[in-house]
Tab-separated table of C-alpha atoms in Angstrom:
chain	number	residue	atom	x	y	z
A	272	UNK	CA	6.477	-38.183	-171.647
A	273	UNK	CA	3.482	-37.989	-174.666
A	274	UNK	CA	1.315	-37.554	-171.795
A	275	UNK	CA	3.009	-33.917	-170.974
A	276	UNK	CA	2.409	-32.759	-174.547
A	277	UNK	CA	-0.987	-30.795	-174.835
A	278	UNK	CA	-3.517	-31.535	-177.636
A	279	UNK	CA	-3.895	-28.510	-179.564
A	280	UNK	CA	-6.441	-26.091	-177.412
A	281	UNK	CA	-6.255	-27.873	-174.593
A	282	UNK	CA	-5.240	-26.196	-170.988
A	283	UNK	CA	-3.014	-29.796	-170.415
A	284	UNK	CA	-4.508	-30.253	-166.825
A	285	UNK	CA	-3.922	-34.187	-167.266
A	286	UNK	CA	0.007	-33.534	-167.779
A	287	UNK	CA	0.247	-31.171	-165.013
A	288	UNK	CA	-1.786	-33.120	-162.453
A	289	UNK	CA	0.069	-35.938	-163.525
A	290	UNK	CA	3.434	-34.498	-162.975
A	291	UNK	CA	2.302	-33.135	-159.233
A	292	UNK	CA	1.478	-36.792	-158.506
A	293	UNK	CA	4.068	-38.186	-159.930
A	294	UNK	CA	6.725	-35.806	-157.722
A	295	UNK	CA	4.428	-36.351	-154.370
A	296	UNK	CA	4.581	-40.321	-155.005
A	297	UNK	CA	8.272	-40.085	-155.560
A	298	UNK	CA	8.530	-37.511	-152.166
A	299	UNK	CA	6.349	-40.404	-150.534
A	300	UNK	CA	8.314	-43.553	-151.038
A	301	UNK	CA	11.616	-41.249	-150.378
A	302	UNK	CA	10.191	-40.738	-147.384
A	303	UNK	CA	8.921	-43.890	-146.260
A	304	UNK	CA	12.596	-45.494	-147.048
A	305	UNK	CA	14.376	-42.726	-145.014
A	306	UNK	CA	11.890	-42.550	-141.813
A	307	UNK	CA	9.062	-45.012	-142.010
A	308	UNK	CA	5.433	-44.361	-142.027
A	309	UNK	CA	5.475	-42.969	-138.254
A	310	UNK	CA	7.456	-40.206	-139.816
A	311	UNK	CA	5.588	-39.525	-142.540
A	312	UNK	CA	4.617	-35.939	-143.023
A	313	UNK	CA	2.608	-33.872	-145.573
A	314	UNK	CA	5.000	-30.768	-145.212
A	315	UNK	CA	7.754	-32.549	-146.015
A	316	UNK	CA	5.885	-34.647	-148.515
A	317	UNK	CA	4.913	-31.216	-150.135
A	318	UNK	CA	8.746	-29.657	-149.729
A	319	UNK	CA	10.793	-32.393	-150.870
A	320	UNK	CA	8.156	-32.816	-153.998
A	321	UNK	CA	7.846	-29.041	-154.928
A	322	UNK	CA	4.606	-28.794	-154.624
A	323	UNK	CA	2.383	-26.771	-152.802
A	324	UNK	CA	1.240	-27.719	-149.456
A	325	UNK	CA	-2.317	-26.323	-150.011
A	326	UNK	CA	-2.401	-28.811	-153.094
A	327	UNK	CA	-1.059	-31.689	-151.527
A	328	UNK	CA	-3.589	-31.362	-148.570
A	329	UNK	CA	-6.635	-31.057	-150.989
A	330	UNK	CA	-5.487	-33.891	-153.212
A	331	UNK	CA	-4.761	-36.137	-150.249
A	332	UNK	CA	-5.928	-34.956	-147.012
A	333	UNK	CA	-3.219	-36.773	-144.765
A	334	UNK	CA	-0.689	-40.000	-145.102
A	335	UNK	CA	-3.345	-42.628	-145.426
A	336	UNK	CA	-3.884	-40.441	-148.617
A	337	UNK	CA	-0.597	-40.965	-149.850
A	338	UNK	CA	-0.238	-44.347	-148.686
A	339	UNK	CA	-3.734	-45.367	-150.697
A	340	UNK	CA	-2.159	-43.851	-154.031
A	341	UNK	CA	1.368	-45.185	-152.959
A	342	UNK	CA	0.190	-48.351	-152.622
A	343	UNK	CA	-2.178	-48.533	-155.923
A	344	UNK	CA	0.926	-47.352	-157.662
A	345	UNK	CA	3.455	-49.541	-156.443
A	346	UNK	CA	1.490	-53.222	-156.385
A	347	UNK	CA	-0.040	-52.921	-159.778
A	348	UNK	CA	2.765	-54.297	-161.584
A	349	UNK	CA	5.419	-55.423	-158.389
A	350	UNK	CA	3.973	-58.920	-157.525
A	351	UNK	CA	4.043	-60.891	-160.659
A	352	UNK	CA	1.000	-63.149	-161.417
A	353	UNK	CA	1.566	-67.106	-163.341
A	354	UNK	CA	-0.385	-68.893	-165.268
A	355	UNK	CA	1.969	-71.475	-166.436
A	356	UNK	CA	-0.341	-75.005	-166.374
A	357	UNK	CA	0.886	-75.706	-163.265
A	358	UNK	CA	-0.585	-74.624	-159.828
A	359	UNK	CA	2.294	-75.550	-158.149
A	360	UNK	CA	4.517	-72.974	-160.241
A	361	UNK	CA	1.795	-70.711	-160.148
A	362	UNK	CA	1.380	-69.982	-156.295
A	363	UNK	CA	4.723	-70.626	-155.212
A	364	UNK	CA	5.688	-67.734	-157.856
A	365	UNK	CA	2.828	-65.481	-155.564
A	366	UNK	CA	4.264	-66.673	-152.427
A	367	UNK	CA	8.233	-65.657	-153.683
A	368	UNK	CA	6.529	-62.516	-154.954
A	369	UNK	CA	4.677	-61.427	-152.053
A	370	UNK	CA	8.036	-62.501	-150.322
A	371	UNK	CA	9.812	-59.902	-152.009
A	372	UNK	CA	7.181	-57.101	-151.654
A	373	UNK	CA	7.642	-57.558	-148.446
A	374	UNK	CA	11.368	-57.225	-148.223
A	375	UNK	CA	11.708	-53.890	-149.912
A	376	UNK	CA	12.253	-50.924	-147.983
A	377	UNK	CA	9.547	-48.784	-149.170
A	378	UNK	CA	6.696	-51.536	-149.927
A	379	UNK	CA	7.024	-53.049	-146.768
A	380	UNK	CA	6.210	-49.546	-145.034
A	381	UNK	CA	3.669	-48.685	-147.290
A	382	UNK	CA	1.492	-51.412	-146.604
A	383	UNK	CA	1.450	-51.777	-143.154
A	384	UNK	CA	0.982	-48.284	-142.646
A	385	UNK	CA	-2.022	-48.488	-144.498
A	386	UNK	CA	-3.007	-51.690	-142.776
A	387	UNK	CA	-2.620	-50.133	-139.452
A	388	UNK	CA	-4.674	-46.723	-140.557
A	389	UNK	CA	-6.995	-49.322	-141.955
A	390	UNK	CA	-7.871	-50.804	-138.565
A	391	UNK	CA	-9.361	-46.978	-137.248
A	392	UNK	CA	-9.792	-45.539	-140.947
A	393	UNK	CA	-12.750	-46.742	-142.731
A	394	UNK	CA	-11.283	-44.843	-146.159
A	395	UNK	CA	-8.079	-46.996	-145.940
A	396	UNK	CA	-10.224	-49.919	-145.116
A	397	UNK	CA	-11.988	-49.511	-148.196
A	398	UNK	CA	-8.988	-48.741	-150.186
A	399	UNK	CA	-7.717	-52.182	-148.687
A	400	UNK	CA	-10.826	-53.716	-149.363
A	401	UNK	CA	-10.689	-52.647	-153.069
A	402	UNK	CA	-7.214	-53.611	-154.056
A	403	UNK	CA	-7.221	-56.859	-152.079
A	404	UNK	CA	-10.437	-57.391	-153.636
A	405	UNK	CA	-8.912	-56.850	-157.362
A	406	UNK	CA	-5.636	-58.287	-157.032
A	407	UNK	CA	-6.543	-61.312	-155.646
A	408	UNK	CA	-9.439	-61.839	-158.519
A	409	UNK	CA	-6.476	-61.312	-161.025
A	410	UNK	CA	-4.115	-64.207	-159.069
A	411	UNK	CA	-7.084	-65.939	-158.949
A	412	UNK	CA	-7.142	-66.817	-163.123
A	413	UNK	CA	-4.599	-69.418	-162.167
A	414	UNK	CA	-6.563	-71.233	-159.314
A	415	UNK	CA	-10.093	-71.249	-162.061
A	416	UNK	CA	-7.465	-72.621	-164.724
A	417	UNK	CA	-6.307	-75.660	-162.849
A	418	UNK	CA	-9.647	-76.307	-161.628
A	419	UNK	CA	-10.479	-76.659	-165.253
A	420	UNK	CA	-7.842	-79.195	-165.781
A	421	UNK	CA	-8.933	-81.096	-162.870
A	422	UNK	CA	-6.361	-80.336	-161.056
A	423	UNK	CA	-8.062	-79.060	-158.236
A	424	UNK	CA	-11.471	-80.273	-157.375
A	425	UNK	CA	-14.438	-78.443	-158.952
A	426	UNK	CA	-16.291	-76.724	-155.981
A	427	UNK	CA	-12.604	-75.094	-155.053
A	428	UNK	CA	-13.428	-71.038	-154.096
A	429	UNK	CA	-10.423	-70.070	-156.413
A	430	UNK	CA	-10.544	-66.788	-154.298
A	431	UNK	CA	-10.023	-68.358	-151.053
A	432	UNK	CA	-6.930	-70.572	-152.515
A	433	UNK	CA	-5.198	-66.933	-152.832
A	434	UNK	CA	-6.100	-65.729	-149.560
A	435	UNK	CA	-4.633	-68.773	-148.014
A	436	UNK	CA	-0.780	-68.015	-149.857
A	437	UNK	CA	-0.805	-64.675	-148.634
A	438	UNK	CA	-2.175	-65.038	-145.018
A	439	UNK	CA	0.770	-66.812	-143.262
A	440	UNK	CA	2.673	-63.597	-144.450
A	441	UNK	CA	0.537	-61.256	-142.682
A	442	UNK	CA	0.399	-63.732	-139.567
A	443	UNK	CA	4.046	-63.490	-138.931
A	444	UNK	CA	4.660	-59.343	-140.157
A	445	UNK	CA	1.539	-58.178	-137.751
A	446	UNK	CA	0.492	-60.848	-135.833
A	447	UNK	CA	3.216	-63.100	-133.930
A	448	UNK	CA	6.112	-60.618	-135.268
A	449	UNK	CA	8.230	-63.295	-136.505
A	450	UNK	CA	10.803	-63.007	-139.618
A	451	UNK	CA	9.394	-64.216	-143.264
A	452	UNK	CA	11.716	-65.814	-145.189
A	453	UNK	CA	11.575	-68.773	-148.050
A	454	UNK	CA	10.901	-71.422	-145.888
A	455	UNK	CA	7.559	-69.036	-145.421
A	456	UNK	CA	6.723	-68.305	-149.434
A	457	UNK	CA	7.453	-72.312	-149.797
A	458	UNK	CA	5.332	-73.772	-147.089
A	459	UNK	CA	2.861	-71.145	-147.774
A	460	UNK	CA	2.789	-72.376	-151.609
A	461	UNK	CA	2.251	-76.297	-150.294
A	462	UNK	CA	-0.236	-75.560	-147.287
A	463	UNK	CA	-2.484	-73.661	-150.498
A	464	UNK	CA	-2.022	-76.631	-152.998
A	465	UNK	CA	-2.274	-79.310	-150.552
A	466	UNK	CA	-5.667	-77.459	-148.715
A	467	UNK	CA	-7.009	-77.435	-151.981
A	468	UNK	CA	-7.028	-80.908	-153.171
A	469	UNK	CA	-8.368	-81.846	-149.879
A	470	UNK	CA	-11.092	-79.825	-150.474
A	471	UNK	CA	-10.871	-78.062	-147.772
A	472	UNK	CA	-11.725	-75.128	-150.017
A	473	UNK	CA	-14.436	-76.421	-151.766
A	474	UNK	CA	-17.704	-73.870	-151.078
A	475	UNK	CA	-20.696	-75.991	-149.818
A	476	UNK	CA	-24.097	-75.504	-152.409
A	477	UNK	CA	-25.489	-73.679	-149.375
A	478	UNK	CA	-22.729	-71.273	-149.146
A	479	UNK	CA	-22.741	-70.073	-152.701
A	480	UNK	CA	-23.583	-66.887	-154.039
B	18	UNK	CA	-10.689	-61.875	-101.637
B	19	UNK	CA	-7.989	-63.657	-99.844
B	20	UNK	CA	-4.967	-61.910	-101.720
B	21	UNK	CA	-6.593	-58.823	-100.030
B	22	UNK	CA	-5.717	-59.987	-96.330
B	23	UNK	CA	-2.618	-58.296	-94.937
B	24	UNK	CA	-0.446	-60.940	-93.618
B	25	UNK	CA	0.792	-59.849	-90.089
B	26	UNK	CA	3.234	-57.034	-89.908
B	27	UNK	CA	3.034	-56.822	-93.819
B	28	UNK	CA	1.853	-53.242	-95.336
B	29	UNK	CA	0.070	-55.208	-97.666
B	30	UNK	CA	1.238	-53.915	-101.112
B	31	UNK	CA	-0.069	-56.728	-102.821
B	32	UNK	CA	-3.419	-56.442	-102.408
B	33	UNK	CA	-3.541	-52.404	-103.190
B	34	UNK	CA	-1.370	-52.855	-106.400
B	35	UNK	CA	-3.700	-56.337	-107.235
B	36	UNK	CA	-7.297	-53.822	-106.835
B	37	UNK	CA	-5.546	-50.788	-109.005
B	38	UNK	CA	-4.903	-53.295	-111.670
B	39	UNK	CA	-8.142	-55.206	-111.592
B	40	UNK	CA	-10.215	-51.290	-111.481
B	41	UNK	CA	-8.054	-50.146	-114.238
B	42	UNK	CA	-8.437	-53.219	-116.710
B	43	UNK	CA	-12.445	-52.940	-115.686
B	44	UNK	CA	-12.361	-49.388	-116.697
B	45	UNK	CA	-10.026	-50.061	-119.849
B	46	UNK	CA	-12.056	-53.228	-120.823
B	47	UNK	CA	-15.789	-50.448	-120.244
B	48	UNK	CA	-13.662	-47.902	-122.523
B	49	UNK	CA	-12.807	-50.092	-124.985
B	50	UNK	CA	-16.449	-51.234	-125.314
B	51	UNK	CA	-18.132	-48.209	-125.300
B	52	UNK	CA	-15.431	-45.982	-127.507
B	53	UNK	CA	-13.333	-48.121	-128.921
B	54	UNK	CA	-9.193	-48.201	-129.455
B	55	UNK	CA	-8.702	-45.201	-130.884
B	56	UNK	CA	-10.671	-43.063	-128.312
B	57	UNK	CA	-8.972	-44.756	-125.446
B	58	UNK	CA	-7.744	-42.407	-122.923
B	59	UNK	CA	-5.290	-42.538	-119.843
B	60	UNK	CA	-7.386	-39.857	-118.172
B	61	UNK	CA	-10.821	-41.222	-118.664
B	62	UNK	CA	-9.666	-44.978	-117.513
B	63	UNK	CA	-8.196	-43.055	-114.305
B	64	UNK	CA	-11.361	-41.412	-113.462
B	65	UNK	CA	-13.497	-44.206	-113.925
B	66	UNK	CA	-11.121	-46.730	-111.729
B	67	UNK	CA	-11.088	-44.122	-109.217
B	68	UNK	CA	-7.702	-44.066	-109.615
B	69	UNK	CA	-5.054	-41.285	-109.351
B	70	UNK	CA	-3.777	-39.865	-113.052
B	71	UNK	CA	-0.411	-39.939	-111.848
B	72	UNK	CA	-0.562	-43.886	-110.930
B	73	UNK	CA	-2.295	-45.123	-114.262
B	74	UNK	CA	0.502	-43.175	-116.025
B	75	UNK	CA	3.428	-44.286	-114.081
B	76	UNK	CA	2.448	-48.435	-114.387
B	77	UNK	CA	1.053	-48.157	-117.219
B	78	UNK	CA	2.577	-45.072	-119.897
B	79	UNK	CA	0.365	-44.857	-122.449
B	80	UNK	CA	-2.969	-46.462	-123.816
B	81	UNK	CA	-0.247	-49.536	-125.318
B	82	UNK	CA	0.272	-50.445	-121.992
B	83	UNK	CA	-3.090	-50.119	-120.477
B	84	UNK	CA	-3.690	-52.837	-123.666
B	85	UNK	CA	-0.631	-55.306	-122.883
B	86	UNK	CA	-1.942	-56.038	-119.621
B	87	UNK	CA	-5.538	-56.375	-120.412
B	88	UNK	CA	-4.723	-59.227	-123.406
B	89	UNK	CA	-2.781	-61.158	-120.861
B	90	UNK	CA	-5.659	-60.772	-118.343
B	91	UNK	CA	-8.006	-61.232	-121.358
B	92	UNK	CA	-7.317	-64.547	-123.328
B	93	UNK	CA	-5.437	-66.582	-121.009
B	94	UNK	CA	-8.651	-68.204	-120.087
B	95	UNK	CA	-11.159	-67.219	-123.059
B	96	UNK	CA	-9.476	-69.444	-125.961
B	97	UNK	CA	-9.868	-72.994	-124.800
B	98	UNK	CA	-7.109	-75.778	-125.707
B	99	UNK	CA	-8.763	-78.754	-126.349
B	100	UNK	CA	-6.407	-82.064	-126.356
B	101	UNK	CA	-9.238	-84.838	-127.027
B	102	UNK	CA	-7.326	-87.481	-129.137
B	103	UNK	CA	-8.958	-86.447	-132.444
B	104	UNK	CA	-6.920	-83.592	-134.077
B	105	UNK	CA	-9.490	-82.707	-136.115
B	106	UNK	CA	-11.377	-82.118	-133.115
B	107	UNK	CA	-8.846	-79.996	-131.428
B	108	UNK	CA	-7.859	-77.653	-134.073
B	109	UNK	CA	-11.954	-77.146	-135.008
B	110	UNK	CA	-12.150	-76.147	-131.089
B	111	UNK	CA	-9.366	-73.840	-131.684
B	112	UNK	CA	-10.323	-71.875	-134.810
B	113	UNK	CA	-13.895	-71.913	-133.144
B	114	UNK	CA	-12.302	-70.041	-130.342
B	115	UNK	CA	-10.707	-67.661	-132.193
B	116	UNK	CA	-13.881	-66.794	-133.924
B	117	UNK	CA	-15.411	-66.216	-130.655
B	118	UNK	CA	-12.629	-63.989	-129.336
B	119	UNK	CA	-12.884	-62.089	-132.400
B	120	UNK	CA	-16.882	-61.248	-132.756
B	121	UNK	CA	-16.512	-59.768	-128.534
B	122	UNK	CA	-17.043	-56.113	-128.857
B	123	UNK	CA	-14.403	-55.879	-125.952
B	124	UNK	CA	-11.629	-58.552	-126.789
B	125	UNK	CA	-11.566	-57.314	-130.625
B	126	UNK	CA	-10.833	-53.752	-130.514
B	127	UNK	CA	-8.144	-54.585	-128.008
B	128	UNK	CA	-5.802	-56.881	-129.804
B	129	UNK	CA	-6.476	-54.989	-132.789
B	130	UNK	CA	-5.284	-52.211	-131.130
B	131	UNK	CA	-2.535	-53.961	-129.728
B	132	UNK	CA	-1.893	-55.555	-133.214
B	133	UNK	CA	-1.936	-51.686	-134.717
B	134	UNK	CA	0.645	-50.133	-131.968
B	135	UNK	CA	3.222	-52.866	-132.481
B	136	UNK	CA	3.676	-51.870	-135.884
B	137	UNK	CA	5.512	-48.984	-134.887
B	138	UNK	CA	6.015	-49.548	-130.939
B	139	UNK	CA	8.877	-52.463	-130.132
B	140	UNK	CA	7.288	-52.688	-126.999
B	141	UNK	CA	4.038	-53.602	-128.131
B	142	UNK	CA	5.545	-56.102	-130.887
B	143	UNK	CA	7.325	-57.789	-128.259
B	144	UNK	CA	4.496	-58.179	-125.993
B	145	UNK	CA	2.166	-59.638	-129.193
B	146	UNK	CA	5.220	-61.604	-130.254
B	147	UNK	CA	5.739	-63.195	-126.040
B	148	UNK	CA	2.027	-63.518	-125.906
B	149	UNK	CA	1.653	-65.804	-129.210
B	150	UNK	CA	4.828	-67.234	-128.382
B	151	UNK	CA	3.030	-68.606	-125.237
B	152	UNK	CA	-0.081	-69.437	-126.746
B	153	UNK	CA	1.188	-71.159	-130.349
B	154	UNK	CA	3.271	-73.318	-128.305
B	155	UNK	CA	0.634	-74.168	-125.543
B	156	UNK	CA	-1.813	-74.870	-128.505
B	157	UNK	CA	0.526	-76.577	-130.199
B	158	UNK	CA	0.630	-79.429	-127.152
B	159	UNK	CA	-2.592	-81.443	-129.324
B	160	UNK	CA	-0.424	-81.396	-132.263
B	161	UNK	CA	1.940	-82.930	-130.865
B	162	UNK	CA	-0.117	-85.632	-129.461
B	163	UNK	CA	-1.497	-86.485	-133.063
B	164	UNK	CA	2.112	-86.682	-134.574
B	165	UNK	CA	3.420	-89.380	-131.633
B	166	UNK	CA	-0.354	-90.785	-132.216
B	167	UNK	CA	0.675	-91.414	-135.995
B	168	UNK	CA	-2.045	-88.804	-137.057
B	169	UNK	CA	0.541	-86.258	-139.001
B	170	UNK	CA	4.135	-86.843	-140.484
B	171	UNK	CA	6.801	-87.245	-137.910
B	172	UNK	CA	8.539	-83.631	-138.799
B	173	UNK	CA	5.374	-81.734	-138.839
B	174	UNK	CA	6.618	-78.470	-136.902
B	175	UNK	CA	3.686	-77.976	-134.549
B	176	UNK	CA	3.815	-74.433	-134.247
B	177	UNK	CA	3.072	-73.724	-138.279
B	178	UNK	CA	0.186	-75.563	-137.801
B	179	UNK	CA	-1.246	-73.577	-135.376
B	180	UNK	CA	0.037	-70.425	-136.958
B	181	UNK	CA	-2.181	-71.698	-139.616
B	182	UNK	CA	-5.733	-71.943	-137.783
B	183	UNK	CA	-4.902	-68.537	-136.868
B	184	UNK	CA	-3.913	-67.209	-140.285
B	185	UNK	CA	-7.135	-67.162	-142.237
B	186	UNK	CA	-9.025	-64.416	-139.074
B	187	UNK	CA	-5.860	-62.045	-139.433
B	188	UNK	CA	-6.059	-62.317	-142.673
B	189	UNK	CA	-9.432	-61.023	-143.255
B	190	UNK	CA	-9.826	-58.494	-140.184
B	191	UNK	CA	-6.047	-56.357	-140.931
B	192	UNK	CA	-5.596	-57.060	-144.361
B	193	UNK	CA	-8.954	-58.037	-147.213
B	194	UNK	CA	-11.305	-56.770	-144.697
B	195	UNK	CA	-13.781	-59.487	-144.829
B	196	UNK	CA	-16.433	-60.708	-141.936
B	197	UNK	CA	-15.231	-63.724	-139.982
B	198	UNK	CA	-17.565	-66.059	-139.769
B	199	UNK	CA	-17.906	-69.703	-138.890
B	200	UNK	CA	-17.371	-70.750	-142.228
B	201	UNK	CA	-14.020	-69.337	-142.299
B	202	UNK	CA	-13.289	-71.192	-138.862
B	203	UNK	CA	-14.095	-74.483	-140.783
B	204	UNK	CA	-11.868	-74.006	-143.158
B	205	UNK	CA	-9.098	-72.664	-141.201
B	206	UNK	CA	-9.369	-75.822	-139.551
B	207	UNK	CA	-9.916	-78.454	-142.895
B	208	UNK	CA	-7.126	-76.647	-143.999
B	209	UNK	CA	-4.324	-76.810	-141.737
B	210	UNK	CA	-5.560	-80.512	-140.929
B	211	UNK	CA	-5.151	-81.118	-144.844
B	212	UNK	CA	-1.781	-79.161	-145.601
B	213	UNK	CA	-0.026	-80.473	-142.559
B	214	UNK	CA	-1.069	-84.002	-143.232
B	215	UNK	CA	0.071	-83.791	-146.779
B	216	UNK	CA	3.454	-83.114	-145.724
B	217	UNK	CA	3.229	-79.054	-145.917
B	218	UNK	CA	4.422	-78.596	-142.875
B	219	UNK	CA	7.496	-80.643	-142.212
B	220	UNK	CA	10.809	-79.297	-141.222
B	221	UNK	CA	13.384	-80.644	-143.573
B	222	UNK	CA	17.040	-81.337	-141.852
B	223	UNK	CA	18.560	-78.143	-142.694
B	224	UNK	CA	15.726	-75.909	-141.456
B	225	UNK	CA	16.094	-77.433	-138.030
B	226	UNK	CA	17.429	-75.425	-134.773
């Protein structure tokens, strides 16, 4: 890891605080997998990484800590975003991804942990906020492409196309508690595309900006 | 209050059990308004019913409980079904309702309560999951009106269309943490209307039963 190798002078604090984090995040998600977020505790957090217990509580406070870097860590690169020239492709590849982040033992937990502190928690709300926020701006490059093309009308809030693919996901994990499968991603996928063209996206003058 | 009337030679346990549950909703539903979810507190609902500890904790266990009942008190009357021929009509007066549910400084903090518990509690999921169960399909009575009408594709599945007014609020509140406002009720509405007309939400053959 070139990261671990200190420049000439230097104390390395960038390789070591990298290396605690890395071994909490790892003592996280092992965690989460073997006992869920209701289980989740900084002692053991702190034991099974090595580390300190004063240093993981001043780094992170308490879970919603280690879920918020967790999560950051974990999503960054996890769903895949298109951009392939065709919407279609494009947000049923989101829906099948967001489909699978939902299916893995440790995502899965992550999230909705953090979604539940987030309803009491105004840090995790934030933290929600933010990467919600970013994340769907990124997935969003597709929707602004194929409104170029004319393949969605012009007025479309790209934003709001995304929200719409992901929502029926959330619905069924927190909401009505009922199992997502592919029938979900797919219909998911069609309700977006179809929405769109109707226009039933498209932001009114009065409601921009 | 007529339920209050002992019937002759009856010790009337109906009427005491029906005026413990009413106090300790009122109290629950005064908690919930003044503190919030996270404060809510067996004791302090006992107290201000006038009810014994020991009884709030025996019907109703824990503050999950106390919410259970007061949802299925709550929205059975407060989200109207409309059924006036028009669809577009109908599922407007539905996401409408939702909206309203959701800016009451009582009604809000309690399902999202509820919604938070049942990611960890089975008993809470299970309530959320009979109580939308219930609801969906009740809702789902106009849809069915505008597919015999002619107004959607014969294999629309109802249900996903109501799912899909609800979506867009759940969405925002648990998950991007954005306002709801009537804007997003429009939509919510223009966009199930759109998707399930365009065929999004048919059941193919296979996916039946």
């Amino acid at each position: 890891m070139s990261e671990d190798r200190p420049a000439p002078g230097t104390m390395r604090p960038r390789g070591r605080t990298e290396r605690v984090r890395a071994a909490v995040l790892a003592a996280t998600r092992a965690e989460l997998e073997a006992h869920g977020y209701a289980e989740l505790s900084m002692e053991r957090v702190a034991e099974i990484a090595g580390v300190a217990k004063s240093t993981v509580y001043r780094r992170w406070r308490d879970p919603v800590g280690l879920l918020v870097e967790l999560i950051a860590d974990l999503s960054s690169s996890e769903v895949p975003l298109l951009d392939t020239g065709s919407i279609e492709v494009d947000l049923r590849g989101l829906a099948v991804g967001i489909h699978r982040f939902y299916n893995d033992p440790v995502r899965r937990p992550a999230m909705l942990g953090l979604i539940t502190a987030a309803v009491l928690d105004p840090r995790a709300a934030q933290a929600l906020h933010d990467f919600f926020r970013t994340r769907n701006d990124l997935a969003a490059e597709s929707v602004r492409h194929a409104i170029e093309r004319g393949d969605l009308p012009p007025d479309t809030d790209p934003i709001q196309v995304i929200r719409s693919v992901g929502a029926p996901f959330y619905y069924r994990m927190l909401v009505s508690h009922e199992p997502i499968d592919e029938t979900v991603a797919e219909q998911a996928a069609a309700a977006a595309i179809a929405a769109a063209k109707a226009g039933a996206y498209t932001v009114r003058p009065d409601q921009k900006g």
